[in-house]
XYZ file of C-alpha atoms in Angstrom:
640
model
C 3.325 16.546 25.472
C 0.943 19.198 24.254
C -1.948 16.907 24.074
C -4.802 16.851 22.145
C -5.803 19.736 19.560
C -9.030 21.136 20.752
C -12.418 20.193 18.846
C -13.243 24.119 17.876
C -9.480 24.346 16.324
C -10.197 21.549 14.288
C -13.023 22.476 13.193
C -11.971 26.094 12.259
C -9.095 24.557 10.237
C -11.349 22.525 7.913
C -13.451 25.106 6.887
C -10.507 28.252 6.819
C -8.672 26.211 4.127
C -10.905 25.714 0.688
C -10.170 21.608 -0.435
C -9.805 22.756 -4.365
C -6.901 25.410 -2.826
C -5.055 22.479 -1.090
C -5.663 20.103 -4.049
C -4.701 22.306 -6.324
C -1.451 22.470 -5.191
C -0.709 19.142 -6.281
C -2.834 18.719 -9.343
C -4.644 20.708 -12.148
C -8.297 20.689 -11.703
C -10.698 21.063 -14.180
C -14.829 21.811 -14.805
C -16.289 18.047 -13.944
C -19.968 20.001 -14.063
C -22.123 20.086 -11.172
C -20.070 22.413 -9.426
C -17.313 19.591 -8.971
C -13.661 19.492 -10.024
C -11.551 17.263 -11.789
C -8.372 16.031 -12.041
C -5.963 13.272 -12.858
C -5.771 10.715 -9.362
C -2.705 11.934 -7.057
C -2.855 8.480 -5.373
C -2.945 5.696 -8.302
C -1.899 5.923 -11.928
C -4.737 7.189 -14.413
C -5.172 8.264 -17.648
C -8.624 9.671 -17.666
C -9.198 11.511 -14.813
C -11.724 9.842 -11.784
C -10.379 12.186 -9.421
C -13.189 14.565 -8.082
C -13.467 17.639 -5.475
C -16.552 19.300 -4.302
C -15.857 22.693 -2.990
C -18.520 23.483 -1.619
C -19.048 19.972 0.110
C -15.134 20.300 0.917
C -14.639 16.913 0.110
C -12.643 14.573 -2.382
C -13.555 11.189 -4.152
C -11.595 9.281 -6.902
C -14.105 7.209 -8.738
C -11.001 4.645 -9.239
C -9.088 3.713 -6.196
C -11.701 4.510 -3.868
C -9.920 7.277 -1.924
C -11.852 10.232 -0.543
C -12.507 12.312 2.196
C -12.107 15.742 3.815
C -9.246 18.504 3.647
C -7.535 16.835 6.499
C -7.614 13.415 5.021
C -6.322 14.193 1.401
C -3.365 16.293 3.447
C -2.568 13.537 5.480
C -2.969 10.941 2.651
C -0.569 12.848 0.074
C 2.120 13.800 2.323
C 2.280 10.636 4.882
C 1.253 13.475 7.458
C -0.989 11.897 10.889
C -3.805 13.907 11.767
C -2.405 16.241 14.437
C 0.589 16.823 11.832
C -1.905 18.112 9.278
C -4.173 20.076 11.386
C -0.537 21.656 12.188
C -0.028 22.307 8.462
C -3.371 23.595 7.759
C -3.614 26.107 10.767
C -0.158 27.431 9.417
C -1.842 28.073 6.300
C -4.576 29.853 7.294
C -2.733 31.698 10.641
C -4.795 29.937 13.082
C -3.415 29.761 16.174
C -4.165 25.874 17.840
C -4.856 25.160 21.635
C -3.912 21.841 23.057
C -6.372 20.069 25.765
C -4.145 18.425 27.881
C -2.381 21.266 29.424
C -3.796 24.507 27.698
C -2.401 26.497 24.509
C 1.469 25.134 23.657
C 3.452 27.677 22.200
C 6.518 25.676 22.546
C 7.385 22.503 19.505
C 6.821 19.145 21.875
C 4.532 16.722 20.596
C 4.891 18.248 16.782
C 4.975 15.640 14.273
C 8.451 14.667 12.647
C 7.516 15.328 9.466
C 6.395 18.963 10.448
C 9.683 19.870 12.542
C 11.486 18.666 9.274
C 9.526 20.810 7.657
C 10.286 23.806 9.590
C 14.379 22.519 10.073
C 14.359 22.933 6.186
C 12.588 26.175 6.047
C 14.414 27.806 8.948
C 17.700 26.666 6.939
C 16.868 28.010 3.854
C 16.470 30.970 5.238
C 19.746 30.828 6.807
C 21.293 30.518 3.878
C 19.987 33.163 1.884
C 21.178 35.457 4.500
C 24.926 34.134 4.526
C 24.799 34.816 0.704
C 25.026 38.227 1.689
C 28.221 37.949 3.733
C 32.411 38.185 3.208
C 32.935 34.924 2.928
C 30.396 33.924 -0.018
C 31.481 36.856 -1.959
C 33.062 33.093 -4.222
C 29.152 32.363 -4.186
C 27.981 35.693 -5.908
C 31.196 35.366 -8.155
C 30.404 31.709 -9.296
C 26.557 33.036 -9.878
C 27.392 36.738 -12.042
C 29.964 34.662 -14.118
C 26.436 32.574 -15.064
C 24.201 35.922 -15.603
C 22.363 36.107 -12.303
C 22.009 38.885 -9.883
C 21.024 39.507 -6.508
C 17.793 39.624 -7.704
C 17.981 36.461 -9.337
C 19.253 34.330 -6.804
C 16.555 35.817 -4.297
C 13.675 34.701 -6.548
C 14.959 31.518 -6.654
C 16.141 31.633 -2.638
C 19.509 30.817 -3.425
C 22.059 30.654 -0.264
C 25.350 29.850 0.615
C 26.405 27.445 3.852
C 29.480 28.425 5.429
C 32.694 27.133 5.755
C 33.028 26.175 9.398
C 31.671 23.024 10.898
C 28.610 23.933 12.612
C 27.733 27.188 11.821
C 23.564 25.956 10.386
C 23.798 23.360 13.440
C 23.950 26.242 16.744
C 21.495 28.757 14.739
C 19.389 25.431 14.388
C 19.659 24.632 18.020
C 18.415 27.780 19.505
C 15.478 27.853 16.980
C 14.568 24.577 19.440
C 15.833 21.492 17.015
C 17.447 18.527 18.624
C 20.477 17.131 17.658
C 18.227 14.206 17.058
C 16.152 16.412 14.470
C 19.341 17.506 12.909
C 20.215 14.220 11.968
C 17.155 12.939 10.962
C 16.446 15.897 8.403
C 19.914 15.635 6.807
C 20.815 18.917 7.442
C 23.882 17.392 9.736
C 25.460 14.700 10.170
C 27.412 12.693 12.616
C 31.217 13.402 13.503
C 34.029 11.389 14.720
C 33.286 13.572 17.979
C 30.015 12.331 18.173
C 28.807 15.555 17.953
C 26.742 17.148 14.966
C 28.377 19.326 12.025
C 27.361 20.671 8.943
C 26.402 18.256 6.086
C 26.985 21.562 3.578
C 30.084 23.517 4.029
C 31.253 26.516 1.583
C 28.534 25.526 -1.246
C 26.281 27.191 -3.083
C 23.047 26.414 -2.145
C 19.742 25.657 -3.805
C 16.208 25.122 -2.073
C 14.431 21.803 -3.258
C 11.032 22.168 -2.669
C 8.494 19.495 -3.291
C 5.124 20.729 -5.115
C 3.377 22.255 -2.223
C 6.438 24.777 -2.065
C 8.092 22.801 1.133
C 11.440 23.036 1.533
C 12.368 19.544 1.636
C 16.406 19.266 0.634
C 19.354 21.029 -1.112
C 21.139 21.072 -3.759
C 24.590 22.268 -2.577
C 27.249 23.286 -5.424
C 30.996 23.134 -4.789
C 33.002 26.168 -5.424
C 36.933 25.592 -3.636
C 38.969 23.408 -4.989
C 39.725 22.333 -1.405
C 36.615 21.070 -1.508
C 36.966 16.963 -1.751
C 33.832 16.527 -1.928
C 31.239 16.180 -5.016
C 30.673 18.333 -7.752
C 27.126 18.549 -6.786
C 25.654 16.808 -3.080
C 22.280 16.943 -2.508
C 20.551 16.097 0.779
C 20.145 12.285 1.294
C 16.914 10.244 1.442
C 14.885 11.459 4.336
C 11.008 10.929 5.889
C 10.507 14.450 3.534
C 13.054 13.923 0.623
C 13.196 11.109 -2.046
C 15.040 12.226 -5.262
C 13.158 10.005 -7.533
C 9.887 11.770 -6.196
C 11.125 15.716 -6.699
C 11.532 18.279 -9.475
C 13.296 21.557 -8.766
C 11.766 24.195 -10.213
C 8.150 22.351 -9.872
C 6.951 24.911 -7.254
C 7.380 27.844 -9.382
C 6.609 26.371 -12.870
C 3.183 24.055 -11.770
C 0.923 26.717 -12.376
C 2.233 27.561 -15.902
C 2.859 23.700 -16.412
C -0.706 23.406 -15.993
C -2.177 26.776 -18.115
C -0.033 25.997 -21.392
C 0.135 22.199 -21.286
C 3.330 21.879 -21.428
C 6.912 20.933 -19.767
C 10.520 21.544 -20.521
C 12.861 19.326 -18.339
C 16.844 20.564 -18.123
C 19.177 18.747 -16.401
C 20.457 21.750 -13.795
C 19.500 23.978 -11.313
C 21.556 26.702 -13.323
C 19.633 25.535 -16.443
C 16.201 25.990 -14.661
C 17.513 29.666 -13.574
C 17.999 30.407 -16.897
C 15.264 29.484 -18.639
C 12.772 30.919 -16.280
C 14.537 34.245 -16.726
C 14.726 34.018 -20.449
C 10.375 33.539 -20.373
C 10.409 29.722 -20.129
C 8.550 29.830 -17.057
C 7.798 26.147 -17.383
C 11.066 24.621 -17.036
C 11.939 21.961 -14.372
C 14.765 19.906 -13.478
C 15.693 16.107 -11.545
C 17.519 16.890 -8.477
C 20.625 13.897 -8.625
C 18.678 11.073 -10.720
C 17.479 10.446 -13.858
C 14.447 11.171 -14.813
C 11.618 8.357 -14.297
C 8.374 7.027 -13.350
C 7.753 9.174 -10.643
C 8.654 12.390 -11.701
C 6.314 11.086 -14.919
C 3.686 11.148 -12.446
C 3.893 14.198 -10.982
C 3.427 16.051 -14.265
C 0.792 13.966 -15.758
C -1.459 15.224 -12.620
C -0.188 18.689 -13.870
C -0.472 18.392 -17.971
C -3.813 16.255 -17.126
C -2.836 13.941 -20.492
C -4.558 16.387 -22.664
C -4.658 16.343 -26.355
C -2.238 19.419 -26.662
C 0.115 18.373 -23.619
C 3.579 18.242 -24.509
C 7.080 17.548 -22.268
C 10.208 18.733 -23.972
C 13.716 17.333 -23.054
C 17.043 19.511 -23.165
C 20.023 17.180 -22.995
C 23.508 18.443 -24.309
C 24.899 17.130 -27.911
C 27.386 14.666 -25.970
C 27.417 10.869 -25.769
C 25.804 11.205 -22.379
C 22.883 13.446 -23.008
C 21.874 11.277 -25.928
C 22.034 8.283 -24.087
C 20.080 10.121 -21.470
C 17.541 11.130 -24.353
C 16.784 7.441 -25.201
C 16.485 6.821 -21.747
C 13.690 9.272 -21.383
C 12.201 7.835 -25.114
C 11.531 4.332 -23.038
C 9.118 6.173 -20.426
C 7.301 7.927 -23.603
C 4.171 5.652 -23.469
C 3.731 6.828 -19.895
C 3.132 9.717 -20.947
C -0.651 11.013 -23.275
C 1.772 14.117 -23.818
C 3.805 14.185 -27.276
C 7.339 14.086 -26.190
C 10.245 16.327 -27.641
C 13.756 16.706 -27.375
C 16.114 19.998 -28.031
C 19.992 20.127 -28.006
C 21.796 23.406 -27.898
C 24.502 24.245 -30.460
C 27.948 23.547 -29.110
C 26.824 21.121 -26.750
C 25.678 23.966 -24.590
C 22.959 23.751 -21.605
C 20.467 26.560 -21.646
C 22.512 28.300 -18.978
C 25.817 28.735 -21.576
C 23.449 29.648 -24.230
C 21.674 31.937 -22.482
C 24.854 33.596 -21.156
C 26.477 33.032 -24.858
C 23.437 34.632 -26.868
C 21.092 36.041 -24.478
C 17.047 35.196 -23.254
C 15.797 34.530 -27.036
C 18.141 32.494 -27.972
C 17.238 30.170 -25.225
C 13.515 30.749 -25.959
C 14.415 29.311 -29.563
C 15.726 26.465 -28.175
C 12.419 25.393 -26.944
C 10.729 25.816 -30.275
C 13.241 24.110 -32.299
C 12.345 21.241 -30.672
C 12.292 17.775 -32.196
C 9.830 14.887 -31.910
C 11.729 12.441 -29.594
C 10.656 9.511 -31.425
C 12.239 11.068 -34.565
C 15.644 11.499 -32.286
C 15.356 7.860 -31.506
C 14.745 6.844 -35.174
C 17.802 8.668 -36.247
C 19.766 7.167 -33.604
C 18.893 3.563 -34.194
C 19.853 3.645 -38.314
C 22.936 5.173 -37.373
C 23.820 2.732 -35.809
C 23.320 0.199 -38.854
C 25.151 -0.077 -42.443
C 23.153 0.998 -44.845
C 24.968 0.301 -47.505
C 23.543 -3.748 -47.874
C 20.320 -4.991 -47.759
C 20.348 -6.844 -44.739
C 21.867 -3.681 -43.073
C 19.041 -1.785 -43.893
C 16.468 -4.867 -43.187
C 17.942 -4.900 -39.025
C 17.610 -1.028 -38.917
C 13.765 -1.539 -40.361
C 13.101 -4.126 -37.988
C 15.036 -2.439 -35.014
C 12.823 1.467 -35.781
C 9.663 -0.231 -36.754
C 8.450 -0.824 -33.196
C 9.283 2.836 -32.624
C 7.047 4.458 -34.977
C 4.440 1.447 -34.157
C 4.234 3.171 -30.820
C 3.535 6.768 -31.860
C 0.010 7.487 -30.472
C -1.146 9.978 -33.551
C -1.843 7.844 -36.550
C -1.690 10.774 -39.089
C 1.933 11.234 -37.595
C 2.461 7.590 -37.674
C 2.059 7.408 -41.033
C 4.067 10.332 -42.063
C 7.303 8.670 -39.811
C 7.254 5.640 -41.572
C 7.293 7.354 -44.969
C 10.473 9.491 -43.408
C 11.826 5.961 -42.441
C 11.924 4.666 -45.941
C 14.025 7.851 -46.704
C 16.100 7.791 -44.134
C 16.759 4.030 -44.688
C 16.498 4.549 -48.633
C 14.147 2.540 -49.792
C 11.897 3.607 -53.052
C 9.150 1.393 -51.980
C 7.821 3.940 -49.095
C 4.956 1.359 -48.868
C 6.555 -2.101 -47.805
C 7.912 0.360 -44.607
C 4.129 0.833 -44.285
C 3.032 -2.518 -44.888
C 5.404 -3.715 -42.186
C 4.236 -1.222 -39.738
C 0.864 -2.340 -40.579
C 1.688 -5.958 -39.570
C 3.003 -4.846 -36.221
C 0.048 -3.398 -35.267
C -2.378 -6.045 -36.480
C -0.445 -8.645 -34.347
C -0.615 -6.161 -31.602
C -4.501 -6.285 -31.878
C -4.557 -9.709 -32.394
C -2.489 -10.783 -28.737
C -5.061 -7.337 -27.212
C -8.285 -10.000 -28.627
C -6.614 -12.899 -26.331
C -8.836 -13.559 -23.733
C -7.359 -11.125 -20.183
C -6.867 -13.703 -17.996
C -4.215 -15.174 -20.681
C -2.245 -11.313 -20.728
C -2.517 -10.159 -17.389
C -3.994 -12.947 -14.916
C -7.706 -12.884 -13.713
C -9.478 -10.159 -12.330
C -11.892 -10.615 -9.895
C -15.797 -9.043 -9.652
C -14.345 -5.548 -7.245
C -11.413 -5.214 -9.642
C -13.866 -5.316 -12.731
C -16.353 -3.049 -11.374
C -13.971 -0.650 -9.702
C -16.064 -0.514 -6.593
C -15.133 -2.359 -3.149
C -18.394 -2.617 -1.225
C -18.549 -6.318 -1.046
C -16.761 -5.877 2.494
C -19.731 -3.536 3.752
C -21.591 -5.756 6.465
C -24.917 -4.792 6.483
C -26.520 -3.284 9.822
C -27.854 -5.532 12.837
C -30.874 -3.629 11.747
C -31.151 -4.059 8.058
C -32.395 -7.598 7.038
C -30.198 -9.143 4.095
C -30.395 -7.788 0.778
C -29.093 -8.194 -2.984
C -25.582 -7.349 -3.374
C -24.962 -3.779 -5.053
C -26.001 -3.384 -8.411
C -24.926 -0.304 -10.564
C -27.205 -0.867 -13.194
C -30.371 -1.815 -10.912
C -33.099 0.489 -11.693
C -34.305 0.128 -7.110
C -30.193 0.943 -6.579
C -30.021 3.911 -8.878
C -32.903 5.656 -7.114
C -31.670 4.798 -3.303
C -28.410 6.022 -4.512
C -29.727 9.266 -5.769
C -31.537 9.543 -2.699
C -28.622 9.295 -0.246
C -26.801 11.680 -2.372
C -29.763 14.445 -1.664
C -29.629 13.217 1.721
C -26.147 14.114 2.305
C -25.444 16.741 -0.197
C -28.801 18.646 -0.273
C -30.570 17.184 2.682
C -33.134 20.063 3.015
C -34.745 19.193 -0.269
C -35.488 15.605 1.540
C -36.155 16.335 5.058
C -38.384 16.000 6.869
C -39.608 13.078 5.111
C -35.792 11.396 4.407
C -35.425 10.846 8.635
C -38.676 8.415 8.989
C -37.640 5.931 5.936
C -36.163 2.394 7.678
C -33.199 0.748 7.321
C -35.401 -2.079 5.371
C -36.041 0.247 2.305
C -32.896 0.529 1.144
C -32.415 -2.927 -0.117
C -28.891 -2.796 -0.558
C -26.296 -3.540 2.184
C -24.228 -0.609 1.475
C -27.025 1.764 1.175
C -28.666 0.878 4.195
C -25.268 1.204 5.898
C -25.418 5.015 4.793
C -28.290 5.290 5.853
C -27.661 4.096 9.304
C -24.495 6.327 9.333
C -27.072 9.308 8.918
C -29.358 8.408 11.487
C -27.025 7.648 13.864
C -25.218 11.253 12.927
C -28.811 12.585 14.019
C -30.589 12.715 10.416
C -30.757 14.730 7.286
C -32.891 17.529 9.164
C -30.081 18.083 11.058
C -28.174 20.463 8.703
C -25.274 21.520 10.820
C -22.511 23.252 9.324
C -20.880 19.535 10.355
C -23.217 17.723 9.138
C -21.188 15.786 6.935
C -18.288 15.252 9.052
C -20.615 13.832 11.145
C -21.765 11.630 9.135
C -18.237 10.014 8.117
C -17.507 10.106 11.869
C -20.768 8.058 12.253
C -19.669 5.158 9.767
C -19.045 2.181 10.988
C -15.732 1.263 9.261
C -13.513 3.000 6.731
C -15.245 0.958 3.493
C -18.641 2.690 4.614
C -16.978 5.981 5.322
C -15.468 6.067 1.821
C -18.906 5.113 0.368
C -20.131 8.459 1.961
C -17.600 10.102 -0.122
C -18.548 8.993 -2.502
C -21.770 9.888 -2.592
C -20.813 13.482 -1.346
C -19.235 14.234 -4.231
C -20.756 12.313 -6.823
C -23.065 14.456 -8.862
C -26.465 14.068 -8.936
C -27.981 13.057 -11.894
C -30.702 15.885 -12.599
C -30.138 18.680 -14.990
C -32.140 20.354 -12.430
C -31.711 19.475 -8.389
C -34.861 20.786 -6.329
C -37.877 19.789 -4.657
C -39.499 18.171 -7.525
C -36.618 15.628 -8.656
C -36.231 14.683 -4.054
C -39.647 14.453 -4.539
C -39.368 11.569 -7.239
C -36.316 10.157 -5.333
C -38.641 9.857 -2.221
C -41.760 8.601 -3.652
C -39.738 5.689 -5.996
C -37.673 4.077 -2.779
C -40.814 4.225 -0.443
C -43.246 3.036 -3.298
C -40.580 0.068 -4.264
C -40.543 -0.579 -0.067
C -44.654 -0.621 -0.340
C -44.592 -2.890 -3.301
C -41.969 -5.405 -1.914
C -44.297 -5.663 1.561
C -47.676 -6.325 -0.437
C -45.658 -8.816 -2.292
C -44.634 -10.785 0.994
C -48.579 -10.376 2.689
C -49.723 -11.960 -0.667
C -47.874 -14.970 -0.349
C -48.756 -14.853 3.708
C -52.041 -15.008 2.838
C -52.057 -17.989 0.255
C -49.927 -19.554 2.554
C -52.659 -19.061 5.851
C -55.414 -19.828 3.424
C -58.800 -20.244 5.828
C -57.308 -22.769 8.011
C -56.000 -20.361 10.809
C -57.662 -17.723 13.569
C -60.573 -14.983 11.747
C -58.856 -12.588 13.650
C -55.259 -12.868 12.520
C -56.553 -13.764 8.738
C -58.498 -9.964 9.142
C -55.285 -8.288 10.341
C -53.370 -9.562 7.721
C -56.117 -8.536 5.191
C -56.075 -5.170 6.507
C -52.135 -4.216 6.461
C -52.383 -5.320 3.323
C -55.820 -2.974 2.046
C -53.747 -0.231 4.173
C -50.702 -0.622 2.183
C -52.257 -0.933 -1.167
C -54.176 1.976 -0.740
C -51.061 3.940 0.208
C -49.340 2.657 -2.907
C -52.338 3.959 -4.802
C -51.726 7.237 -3.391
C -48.227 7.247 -4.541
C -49.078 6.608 -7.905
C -51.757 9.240 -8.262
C -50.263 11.874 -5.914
C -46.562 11.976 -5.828
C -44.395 13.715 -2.566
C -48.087 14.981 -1.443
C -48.885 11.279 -0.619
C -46.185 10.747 1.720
């Protein structure tokens, strides 16, 4: 085994990889102010985003589900990676070479994780590939992808390859790059024989790269091109720990960045089709690898199109039965998406690949922009469906498109549809279409006034508030205190201090380090608070200071409440030593206040029945503490 990555390593691989760089890769980010980004959650379904990153912190919070923490964690959280495997993917990244404890530096691959190894088994194949395109034998390859319009240099920007005919040809070069037969298998790249020994899953394809939005290789796409060939049309790699077709778009890798800088998508049903359009300027084009597109792949480019006013996803499906069944298809997922959705079908039932061959790049660029609403696809579709020569033919088609055009988010455009309903259905009286639109929508309102628990069962006080703290057990130290209050005016201040504490802790320290556990009155604060003294305090200011601090928590609830408050911003136009100052002054003077309180009722509860002596000490804490207070008041952070 190669043991345990050394401390230093570690260390050098959190802060040699930026967190917006990494998270960026799998979501747009956006100004949040503060010097934080934004972005739409990765890990739950949003429509607003809660998702926050603090570069310079180098940490992540969503404000949502709850889920934070450093480089490493977000890594390990988004691609099911354990720590060692994504200190491995990291130190990649950034060229850092890592050194193993337990028996000095490893050069060798024992003790990688699986998910890495099928990592580098995909890469190290893809790679293969590309250089058999070059030889004798896939000279049928570089036919098949001329005949479509692409060149060498086409196929190399889009690392196109070609597995060879025999049966184990990817499996030996595989083997002395180090895999296992064991690896082989697992990856997909091979598969059992009746031998029992390994062979080639692809044989004499064509062969596309899938990568996954980090630009992994994670599967194939392999084409047939012999008619000796029994196999599939198209075969793509099967389910693996790296590869789930519901969860990948080809083409995502190179389009994401584009996705995300003109807000908006164009999904094709082909690798060929994503070639093309790239080429031809479409440069946001993306395609399902095997499946239809769903929920998933909705997900992956809501984080990209961030649900923005302007976003828009365009469909390309061809003119037959089966691309307009697959356009209605994609017209039931519209509500998952804030984007307006469009579809576009090439003349002659052609895919953008045959069009672009047929008429060249602009002709597939015009495709795009004579795009049509899909909603308005769907509405066509439904009252063709329907006589329209009788009333009640023309009554089942209103009642059948109504809901449709009920569901279209822009009311102007709303409107407008249900007026182009009454034509297409042809009715003079454009407003009884309106009317009945109308009533859908006020019934709609009506059931959304039902009380929730009647809709969508009861939520309880966590779910409500969308914070989880009521788990946090307070410290041995810290006596009992009111449960966390958002809107208390004592929690708002101890929160903004812990926030200076751990995000600008030299604006607090000294002073921050001599406050007890006891003036923090709620349990989750003081459990912060504990976390940074036991870390060593806020006048500390190592490089690791925070990391120390999470490592300090007690449990993951507190940890993520650190977070939190790492990357929460704090609530001053202007953060320096005059707004600590208030922070500091408010959470002691609230502590002073609360202890006066309790020697007040200790001394009408003594009254002059008991000892001179302990009636005078009491009596002097509390002149002593008063006359603190009073210093406080008149003299700010000086009277500390």
């Amino acid at each position: 085994m190669a043991g345990r990555i050394n401390d230093d390593d570690v260390k050098a691989v959190r802060d040699a990889v930026p967190i917006d760089a990494v998270v960026s890769e799998y979501l747009q980010l956006r100004n949040a102010g503060g010097g934080n980004l934004k972005g739409l959650c990765p890990f739950h379904d949003e429509k607003s985003p809660s998702f926050q990153v603090s570069p310079s912190k180098g940490f992540y919070h969503c404000f949502g589900c709850q889920a934070g923490g450093d480089t490493l964690d977000f890594v390990m959280k988004i691609d099911h990676l354990s720590f060692s495997e994504a200190v491995e993917r990291l130190a990649g990244l950034a060229g850092i070479t890592l050194r193993y404890e337990e028996g000095g530096y490893t050069a060798g691959t024992s003790g990688r994780g699986e998910r890495i190894r099928l990592v580098e088994a995909h890469k190290a194949a893809a790679e293969f590939y590309m250089d058999q395109l070059g030889s004798a034998e896939a000279e049928i390859g570089r036919k098949f992808l001329a005949e479509r319009g692409f060149d060498q240099a086409a196929a190399q920007h889009f690392s196109v390859g070609y597995s060879p005919a025999g049966w184990d040809h990817l499996t030996r070069f595989l083997r002395g790059k180090g895999f296992s037969d064991k690896e082989l298998i697992t990856s997909g790249l091979a598969q059992d024989s009746r031998s029992g020994k390994p062979i080639d899953r692809f044989r004499g394809r064509l062969m596309w790269p899938i990568r996954d939005i980090s630009g992994e290789v994670v599967g194939f796409g392999a084409r047939k091109l012999r008619e000796d060939d029994n196999g599939p049309k198209y075969l793509n790699t099967p389910e693996t720990a790296i590869y789930k077709k519901s969860q990948v778009l080809y083409g995502i890798d190179l389009a994401k960045k584009e996705i995300a800088k003109t807000s908006r998508a164009v999904v094709v049903e082909g690798y060929t089709d994503v070639m093309a359009c790239h080429l031809a300027g479409v440069t946001t084009a993306i395609a399902t690898c095997g499946t239809a597109f769903g929920g998933d792949h909705i997900k992956i480019l809501r984080r990209l199109l961030m649900d923005n006013a302007t976003a828009e996803v365009i469909f390309t499906f061809d003119g037959d039965a089966a691309g307009q069944k697959a356009a209605l298809r994609a017209f039931e997922d519209d509500q998952k998406f804030a984007a307006e959705t469009s579809i576009t079908i090439a003349p002659g039932g052609m895919d953008p690949c045959d069009l672009r061959l047929a008429k060249g790049d602009a002709a597939v660029s015009g495709l795009v922009e004579a795009r049509t609403p899909l909603f308005e696809f769907a509405l066509k579709h439904i009252v063709a469906r329907h006589n329209l020569e009788n009333p009640a033919g023309r009554a089942a088609a209103l009642e059948e498109a109504a809901p449709i055009i009920k569901k279209i988010k822009n009311v102007a455009i709303q409107h407008e549809s249900a007026v182009q309903l009454a034509g297409m259905l042809g009715m003079r009286d454009e407003q009884f279409v309106v009317k009945r639109i109308a009533q859908l929508d006020r019934w709609a309102r009506e059931r959304g006034n039902q009380p929730q628990q009647q809709r969508r069962g009861h939520a309880g006080p966590s779910a409500r508030s969308g914070h989880a703290y009521e788990d946090i057990p307070a410290p041995s130290a810290t006596p009992s205190g009111p449960a966390l209050n958002l809107r208390s005016p004592a929690h708002i201040t101890e929160r903004e201090l812990l926030k200076l504490a751990l995000q600008r802790p030299a604006l607090v320290s000294p002073a921050f380090d001599a406050y007890g556990m006891d003036e923090f009155t709620a349990p989750p604060y003081a459990a912060v608070r504990q976390a940074i003294m036991d870390a060593g305090g806020a006048s500390l200011g190592t490089e690791d200071y925070l990391t120390r601090v999470r490592d300090a928590a007690p449990n993951d609830t507190v940890r993520a409440l650190v977070t939190e408050l790492v990357v929460e911003a704090i609530h001053a136009k202007t953060v320096d030593e005059v707004y600590a100052g208030v922070q500091l002054v408010q959470v002691r003077l609230r502590a002073v206040d609360r202890r006066v309180h309790e020697i007040q009722g200790t001394l009408a509860r003594l009254g002059h029945q008991d000892a001179p002596e302990q009636l005078a000490a009491v009596q002097e804490e509390l002149w002593v503490l008063q006359q603190y207070g009073r210093r406080l008041r008149n003299r700010g952070a000086e009277g500390l």
